[in-house]
Coordinates of C-alpha atoms and ligand atoms in Angstrom, one line a residue:
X1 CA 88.0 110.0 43.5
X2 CA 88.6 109.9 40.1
X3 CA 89.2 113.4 38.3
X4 CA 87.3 113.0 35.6
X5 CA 84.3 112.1 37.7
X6 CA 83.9 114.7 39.4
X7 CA 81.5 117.7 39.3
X8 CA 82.2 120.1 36.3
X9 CA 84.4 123.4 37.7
X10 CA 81.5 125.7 38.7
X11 CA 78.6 123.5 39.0
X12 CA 77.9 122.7 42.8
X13 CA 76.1 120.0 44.7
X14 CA 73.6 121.4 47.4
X15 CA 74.1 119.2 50.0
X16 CA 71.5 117.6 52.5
X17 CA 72.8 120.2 55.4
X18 CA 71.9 123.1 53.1
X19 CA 68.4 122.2 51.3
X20 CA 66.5 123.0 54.4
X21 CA 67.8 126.8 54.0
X22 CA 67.2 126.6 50.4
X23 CA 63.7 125.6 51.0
X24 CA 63.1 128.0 53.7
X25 CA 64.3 130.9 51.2
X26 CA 62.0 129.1 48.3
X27 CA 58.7 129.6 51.0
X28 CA 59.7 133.3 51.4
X29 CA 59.7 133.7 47.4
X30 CA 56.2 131.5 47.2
X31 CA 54.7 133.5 49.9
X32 CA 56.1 136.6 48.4
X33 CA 54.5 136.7 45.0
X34 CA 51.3 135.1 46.0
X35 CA 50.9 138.5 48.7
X36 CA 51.8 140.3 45.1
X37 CA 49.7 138.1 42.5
X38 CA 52.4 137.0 40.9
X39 CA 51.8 133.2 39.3
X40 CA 55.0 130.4 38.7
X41 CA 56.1 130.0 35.3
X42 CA 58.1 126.9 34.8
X43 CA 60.2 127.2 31.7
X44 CA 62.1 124.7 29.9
X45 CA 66.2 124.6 30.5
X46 CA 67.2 124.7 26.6
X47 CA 66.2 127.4 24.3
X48 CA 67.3 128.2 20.7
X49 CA 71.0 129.7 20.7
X50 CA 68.9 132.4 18.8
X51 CA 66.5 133.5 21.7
X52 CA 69.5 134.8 23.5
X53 CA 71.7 136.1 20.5
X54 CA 68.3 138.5 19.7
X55 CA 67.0 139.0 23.2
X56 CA 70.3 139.4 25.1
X57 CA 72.3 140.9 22.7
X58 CA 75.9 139.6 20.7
X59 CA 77.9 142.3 22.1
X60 CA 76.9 141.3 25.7
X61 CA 79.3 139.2 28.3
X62 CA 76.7 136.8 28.5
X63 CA 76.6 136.0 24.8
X64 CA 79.8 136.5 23.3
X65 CA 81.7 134.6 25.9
X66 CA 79.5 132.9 28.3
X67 CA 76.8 130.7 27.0
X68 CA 77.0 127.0 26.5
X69 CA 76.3 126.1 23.2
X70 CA 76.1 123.0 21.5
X71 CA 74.4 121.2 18.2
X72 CA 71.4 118.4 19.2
X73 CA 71.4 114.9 17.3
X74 CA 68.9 116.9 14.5
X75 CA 71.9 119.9 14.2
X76 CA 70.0 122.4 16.2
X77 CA 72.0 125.1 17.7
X78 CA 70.9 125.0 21.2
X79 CA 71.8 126.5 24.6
X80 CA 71.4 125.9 28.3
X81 CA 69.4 129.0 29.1
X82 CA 71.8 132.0 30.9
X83 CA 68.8 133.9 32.1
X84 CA 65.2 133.7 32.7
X85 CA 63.9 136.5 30.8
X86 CA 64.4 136.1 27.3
X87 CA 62.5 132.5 27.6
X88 CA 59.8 133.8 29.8
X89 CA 59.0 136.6 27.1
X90 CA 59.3 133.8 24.3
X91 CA 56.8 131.8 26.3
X92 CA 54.7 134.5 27.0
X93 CA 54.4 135.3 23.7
X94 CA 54.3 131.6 22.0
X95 CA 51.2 131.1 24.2
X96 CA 49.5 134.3 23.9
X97 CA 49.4 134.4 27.5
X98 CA 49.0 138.5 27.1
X99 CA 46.4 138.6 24.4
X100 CA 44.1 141.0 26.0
X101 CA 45.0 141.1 29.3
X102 CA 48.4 141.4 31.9
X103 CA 50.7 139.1 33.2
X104 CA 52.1 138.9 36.8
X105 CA 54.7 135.8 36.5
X106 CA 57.5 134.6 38.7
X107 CA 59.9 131.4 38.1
X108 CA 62.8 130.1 39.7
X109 CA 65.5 127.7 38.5
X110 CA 69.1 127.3 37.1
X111 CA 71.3 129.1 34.6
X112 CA 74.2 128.7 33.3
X113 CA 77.1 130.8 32.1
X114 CA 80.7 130.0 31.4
X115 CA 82.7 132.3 33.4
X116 CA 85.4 131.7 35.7
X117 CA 84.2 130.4 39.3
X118 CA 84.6 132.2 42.2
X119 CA 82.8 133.2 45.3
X120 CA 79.4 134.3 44.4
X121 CA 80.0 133.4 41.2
X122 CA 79.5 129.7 39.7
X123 CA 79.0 128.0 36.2
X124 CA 75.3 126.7 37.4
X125 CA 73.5 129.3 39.2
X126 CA 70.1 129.7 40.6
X127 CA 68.1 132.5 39.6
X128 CA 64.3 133.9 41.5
X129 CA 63.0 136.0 39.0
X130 CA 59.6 137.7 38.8
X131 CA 58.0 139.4 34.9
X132 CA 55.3 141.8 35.0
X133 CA 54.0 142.0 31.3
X134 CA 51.2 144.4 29.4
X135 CA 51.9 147.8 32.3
X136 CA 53.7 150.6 30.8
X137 CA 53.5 153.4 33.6
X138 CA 56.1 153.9 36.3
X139 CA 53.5 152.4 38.5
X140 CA 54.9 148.7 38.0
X141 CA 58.5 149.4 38.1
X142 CA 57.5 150.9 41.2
X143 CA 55.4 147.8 42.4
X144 CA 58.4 145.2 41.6
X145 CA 60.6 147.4 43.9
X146 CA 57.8 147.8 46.9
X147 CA 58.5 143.6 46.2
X148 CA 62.3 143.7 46.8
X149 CA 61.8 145.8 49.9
X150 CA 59.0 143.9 51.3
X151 CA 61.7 140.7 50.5
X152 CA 64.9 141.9 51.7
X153 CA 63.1 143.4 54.9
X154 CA 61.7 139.9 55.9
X155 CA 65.1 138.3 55.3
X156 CA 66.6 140.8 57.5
X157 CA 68.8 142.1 54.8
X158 CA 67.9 146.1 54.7
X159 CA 70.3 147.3 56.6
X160 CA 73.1 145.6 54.1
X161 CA 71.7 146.2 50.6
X162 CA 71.8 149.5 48.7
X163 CA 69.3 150.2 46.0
X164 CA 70.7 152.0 42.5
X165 CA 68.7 152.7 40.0
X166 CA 69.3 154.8 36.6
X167 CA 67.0 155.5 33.5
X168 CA 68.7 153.8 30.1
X169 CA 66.1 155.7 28.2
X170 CA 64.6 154.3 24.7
X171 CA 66.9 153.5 21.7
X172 CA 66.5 157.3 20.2
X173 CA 67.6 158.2 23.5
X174 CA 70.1 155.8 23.8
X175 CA 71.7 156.4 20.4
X176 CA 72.5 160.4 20.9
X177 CA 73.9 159.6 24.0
X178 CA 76.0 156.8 22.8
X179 CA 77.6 159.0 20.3
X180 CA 78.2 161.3 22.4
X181 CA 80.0 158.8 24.7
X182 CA 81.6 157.5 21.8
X183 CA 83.1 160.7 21.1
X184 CA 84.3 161.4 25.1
X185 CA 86.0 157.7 24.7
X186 CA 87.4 158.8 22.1
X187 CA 89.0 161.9 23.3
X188 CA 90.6 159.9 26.1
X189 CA 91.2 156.8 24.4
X190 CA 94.8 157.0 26.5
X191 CA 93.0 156.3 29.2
X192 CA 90.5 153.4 28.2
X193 CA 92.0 150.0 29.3
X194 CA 91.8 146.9 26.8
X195 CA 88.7 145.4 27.6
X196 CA 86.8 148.7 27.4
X197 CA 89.0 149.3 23.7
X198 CA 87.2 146.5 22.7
X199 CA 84.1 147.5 24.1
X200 CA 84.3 151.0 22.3
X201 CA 83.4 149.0 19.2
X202 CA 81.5 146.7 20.9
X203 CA 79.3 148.0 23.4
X204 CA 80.3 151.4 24.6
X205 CA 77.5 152.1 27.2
X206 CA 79.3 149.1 29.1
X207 CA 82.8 150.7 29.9
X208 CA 80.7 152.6 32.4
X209 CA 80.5 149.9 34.3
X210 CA 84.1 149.6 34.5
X211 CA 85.4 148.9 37.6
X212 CA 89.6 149.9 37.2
X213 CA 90.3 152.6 39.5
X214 CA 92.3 154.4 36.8
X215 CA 89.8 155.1 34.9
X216 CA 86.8 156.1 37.6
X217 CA 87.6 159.9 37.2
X218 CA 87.5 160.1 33.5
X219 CA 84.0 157.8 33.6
X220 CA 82.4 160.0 36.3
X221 CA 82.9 162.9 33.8
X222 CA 81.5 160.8 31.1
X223 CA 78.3 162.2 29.4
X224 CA 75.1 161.4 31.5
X225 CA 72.3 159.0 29.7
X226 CA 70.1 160.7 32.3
X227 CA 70.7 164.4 30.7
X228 CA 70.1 162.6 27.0
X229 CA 66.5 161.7 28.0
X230 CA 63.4 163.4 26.6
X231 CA 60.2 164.7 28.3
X232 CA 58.5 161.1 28.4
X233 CA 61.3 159.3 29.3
X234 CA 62.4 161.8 32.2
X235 CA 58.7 161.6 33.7
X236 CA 58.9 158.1 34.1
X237 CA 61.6 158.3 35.9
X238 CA 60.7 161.1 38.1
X239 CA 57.5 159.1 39.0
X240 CA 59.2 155.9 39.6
X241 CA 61.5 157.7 41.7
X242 CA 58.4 160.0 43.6
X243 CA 56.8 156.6 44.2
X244 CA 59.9 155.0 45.9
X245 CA 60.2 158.4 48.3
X246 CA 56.5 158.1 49.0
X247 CA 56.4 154.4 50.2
X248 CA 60.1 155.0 52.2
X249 CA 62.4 152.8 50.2
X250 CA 65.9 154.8 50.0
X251 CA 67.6 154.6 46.8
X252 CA 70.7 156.0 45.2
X253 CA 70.5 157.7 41.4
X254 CA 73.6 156.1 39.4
X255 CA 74.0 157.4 36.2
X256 CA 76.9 154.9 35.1
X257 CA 74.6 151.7 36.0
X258 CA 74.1 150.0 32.6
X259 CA 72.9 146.4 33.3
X260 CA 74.5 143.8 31.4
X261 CA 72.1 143.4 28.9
X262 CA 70.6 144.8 25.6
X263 CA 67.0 144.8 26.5
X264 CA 66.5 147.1 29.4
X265 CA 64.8 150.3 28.2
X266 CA 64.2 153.6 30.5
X267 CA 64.5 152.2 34.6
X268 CA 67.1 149.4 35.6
X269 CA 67.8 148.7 39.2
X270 CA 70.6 146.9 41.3
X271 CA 70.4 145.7 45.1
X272 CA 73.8 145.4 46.3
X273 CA 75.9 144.7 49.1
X274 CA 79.4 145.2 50.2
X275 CA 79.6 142.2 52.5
X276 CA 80.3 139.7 50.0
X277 CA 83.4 141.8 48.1
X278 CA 83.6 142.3 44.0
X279 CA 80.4 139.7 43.5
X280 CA 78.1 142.0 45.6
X281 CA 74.9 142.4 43.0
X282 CA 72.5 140.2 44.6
X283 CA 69.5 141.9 42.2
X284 CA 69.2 143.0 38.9
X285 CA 66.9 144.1 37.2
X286 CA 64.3 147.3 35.2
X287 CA 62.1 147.8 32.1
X288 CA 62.2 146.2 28.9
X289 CA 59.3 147.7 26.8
X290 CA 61.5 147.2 23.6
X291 CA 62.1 143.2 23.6
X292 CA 58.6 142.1 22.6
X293 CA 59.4 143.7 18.8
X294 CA 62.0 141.2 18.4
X295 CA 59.9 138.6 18.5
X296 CA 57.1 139.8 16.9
X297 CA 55.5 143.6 14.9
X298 CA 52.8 144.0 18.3
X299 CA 54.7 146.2 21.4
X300 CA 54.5 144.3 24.5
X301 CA 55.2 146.2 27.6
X302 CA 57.5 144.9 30.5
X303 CA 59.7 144.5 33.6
X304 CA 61.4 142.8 35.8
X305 CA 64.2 141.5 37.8
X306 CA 66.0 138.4 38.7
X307 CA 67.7 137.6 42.0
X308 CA 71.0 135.4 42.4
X309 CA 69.6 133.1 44.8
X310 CA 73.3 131.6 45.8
X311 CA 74.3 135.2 46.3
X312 CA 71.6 135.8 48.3
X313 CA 72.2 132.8 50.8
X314 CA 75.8 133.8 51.0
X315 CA 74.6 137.4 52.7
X316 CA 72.8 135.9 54.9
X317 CA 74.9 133.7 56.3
X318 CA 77.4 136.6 56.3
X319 CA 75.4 139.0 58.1
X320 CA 72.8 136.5 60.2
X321 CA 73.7 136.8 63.9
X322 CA 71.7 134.1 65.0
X323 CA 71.0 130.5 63.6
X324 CA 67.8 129.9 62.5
X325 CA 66.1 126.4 64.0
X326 CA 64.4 126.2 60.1
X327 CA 67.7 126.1 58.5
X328 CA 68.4 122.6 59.7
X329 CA 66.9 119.4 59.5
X330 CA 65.9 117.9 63.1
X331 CA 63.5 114.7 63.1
X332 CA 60.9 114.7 65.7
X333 CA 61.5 111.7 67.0
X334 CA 64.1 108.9 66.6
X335 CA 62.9 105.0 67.3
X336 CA 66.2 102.5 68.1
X337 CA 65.9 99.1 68.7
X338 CA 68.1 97.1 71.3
X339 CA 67.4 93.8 69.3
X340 CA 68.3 94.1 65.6
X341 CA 65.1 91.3 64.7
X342 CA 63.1 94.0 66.0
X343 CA 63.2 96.3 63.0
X344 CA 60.2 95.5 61.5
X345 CA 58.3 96.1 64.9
X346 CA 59.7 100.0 65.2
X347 CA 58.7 100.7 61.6
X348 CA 55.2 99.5 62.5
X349 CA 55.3 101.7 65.3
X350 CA 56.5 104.4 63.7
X351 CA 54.2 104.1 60.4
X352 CA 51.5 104.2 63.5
X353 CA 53.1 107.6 65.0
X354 CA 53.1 109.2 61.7
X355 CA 49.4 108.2 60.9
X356 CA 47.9 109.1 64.3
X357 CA 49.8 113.0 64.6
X358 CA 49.7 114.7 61.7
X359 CA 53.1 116.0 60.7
X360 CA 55.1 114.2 63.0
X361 CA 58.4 113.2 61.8
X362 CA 59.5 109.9 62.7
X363 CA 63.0 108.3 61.5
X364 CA 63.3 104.8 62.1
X365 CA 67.3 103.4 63.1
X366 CA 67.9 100.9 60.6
X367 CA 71.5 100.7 60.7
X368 CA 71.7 97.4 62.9
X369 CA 73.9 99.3 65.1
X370 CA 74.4 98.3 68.7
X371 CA 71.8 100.3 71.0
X372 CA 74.0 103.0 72.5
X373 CA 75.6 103.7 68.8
X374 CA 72.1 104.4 68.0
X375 CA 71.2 106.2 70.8
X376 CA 74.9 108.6 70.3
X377 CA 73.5 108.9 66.1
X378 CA 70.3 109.9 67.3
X379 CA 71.6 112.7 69.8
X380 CA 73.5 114.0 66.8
X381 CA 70.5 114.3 64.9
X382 CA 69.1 116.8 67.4
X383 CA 66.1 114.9 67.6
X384 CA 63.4 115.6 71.0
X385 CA 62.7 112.3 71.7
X386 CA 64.1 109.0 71.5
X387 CA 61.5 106.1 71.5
X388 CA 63.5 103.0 71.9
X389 CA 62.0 99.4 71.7
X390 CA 63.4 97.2 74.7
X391 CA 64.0 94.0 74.3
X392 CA 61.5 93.2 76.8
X393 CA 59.2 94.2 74.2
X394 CA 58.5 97.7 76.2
X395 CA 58.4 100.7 74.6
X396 CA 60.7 103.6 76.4
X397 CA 60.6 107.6 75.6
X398 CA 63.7 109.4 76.5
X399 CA 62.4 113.3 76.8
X400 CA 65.6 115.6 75.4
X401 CA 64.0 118.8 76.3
X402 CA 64.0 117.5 79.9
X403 CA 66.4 114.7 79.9
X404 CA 63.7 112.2 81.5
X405 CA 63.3 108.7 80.5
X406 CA 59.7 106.7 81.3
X407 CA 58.5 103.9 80.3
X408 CA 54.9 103.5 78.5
X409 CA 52.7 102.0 76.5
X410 CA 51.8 103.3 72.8
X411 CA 48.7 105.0 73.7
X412 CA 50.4 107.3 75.9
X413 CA 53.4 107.7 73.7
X414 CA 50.7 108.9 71.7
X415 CA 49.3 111.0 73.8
X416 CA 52.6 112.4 74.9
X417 CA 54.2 112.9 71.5
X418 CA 50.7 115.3 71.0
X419 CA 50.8 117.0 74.3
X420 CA 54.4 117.7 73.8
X421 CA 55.8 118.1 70.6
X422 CA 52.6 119.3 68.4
Ligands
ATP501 P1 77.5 140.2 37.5 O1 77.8 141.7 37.3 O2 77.8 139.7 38.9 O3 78.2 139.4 36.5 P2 75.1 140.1 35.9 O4 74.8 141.5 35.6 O5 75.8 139.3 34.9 O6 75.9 140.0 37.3 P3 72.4 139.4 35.8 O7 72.4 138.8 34.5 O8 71.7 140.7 36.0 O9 73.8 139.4 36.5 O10 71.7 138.3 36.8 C1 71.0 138.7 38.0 C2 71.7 138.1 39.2 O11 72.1 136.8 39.1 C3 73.0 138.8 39.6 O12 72.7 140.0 40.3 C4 73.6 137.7 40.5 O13 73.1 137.8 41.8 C5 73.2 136.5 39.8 N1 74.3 135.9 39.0 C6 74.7 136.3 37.7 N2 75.7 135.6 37.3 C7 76.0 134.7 38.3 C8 77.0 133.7 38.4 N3 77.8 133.4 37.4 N4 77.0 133.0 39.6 C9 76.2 133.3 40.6 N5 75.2 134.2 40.5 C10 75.1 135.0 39.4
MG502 MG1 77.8 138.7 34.6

């Protein structure tokens, strides 16, 4: 095929093979946040280059280097959205959906970001994310974690995820320690590679997420934001963490996890794995009380978190020891003709099948194939029956399950189909 026509580097077709485990996952996350009360935003693709420049932050990864950007036909700067939170607080917000009362929300979708492609890591990605807004108290950072567990549990997944969590504080907070860290960079400025030089302009609080094993030593020495918090900011914590001990869900207490971006205030959380190497964040996420105020004077209280959905599907294919029957299509039942002018008889026949038992699925052979050609495409498609249409005019079920063929008339097809397939 033509280079030029091809997919753009990062930006991957699901295929037919892999939509049913994609819409399996999708009824876990519905059936999820309904048990929670959490109700589906759907939020538009292109924001304002401006929503993310405020909300995310210019010294982050995501928009200094990563966002696509471009001018509409009236000169607006606009962007395909990198993330779902920054547009679900602007909606939240543009519709007054919190004027007097909370909000549990959830949506799902793509992002984009322009980074380079590699396993678990793609220029379209698809991101679950769930935004509980209006609840201050440790209580609901809390509650979005009990969510995670009760997730990753029914996914199978506990046993290969690891939850971190860390307090970033409030800005106050956040500003001692940072000059404080500035001055420790500083100190050892030998030490610091490029990017985090850069960063010590930038974005100090990020070179703690450095991963170059040269400089872990000198960043596990780094000053704590943890021992920078005050009295409120230090009880939040301690209850969010009393809370997780109470309902069982083991957690580790990082003090170098920073989150990517500007808006997390006091708790953030990771869920990560080390099946799927260097890309093993499958879950991000914490508080962001402070990002309301940059949109408007009145405080709006908030967290949340936002899972990498392709991510997530990598793990469990990595770690699933048996197939699951829902992550595959199968038809029902298959109808082949052995005389192509027939066609029109095995679609009434199957329109029939599909009106008399309710969620039957019934694929018709239309390919004008000769009967056994059929018959092999059909075995492929791990269908349990095979009606075929004789050219006799008689109708003849080939059982799968027991590998017996009968002939019979369409009320007890009919009958049979009920008895043994629903
Ligand atoms: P990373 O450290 O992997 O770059 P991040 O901190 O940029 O992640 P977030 O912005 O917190 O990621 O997004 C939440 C989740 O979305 C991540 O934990 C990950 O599962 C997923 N994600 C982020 N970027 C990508 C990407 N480019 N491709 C696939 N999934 C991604
Ligand atoms: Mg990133």
């Amino acid at each position: 095929m033509n280079n030029s026509l091809r997919a753009i580097r990062g930006m991957r077709d699901v295929l037919p093979q892999e939509t049913p485990i994609w819409q399996w996952l999708e009824g876990k996350f519905r059936h999820l946040t309904y048990r929670y009360g959490y109700q589906e935003m759907r939020l538009p693709l292109l924001e304002p280059v401006a929503l993310f420049e405020r909300a995310v932050g210019q010294a982050t990864d995501i928009v200094s280097k990563e966002m696509y950007n471009f001018m509409d036909k009236s000169g607006e700067h606009i962007t395909l959205r990198p993330e779902g939170t920054s547009g679900c607080m602007r909606a939240v917000l543009e519709n007054n959906l919190c004027y007097n009362k909370t909000q549990r929300l959830w949506y799902q979708g793509p992002m984009f970001r322009y980074e380079r492609p590699q396993k678990g890591r793609l220029r379209q990605f698809t991101q679950f994310g769930v935004e509980a807004f209006g609840m201050a108290g440790p209580d609901v950072d809390a509650e979005i974690i009990f969510m995670l567990r009760d997730l990753f549990q029914e996914l199978g997944l506990t046993s290969h995820l690891r939850l971190e969590i860390n307090s970033l504080g409030i800005p106050e907070e956040r500003r001692a320690h940072r000059e404080a860290l500035v001055a420790w960079f500083s100190a050892h400025r030998d030490q610091l590679d490029e990017d985090s030089l850069n960063r010590l302009e930038t974005n100090p609080l990020r070179i703690l997420d450095s991963k170059n094993p040269d400089m872990q030593v000198m960043l596990n020495q780094a000053p704590r934001l943890l021992d920078f918090l005050q009295e409120e900011s230090r009880q939040h914590f301690s209850a969010v963490c009393e809370l997780l001990e109470k309902a069982s869900i083991p957690y580790i207490v990082n003090p170098r996890l920073v989150r990517g971006l500007d808006y997390y205030t006091r708790t953030v959380f990771e869920w990560i794995t080390d099946e799927l190497g260097s890309q093993g964040t499958v879950c991000g996420g914490g508080r962001y009380d402070g990002l309301a105020q940059l949109f408007s004077p009145r405080p709006l209280a908030a967290c949340g978190f936002a899972i990498g959905i392709e991510r997530l599907l990598l793990l469990i294919q990595t770690v699933s020891q048996q197939d699951n029957p829902l992550w595959h299509f199968h038809p029902d039942v298959v109808i082949a003709n052995e005389r192509q002018d027939d066609g029109l008889k095995a679609q009434l026949l199957a329109e029939r099948l599909r009106q008399q038992i309710d969620g039957l699925s019934v694929l018709v052979d239309c390919s004008g194939a000769k009967l056994k050609r059929q018959h092999q495409t059909a075995l492929q498609s791990q269908c349990q029956a095979i009606v075929t249409l004789n050219s006799g005019g008689e109708i003849r079920l080939w059982d799968l399950a027991s590998s017996q063929q009968m002939t019979l008339n369409e009320k007890d097809l009919i009958g049979w189909l009920q008895q043994h397939l629903h």
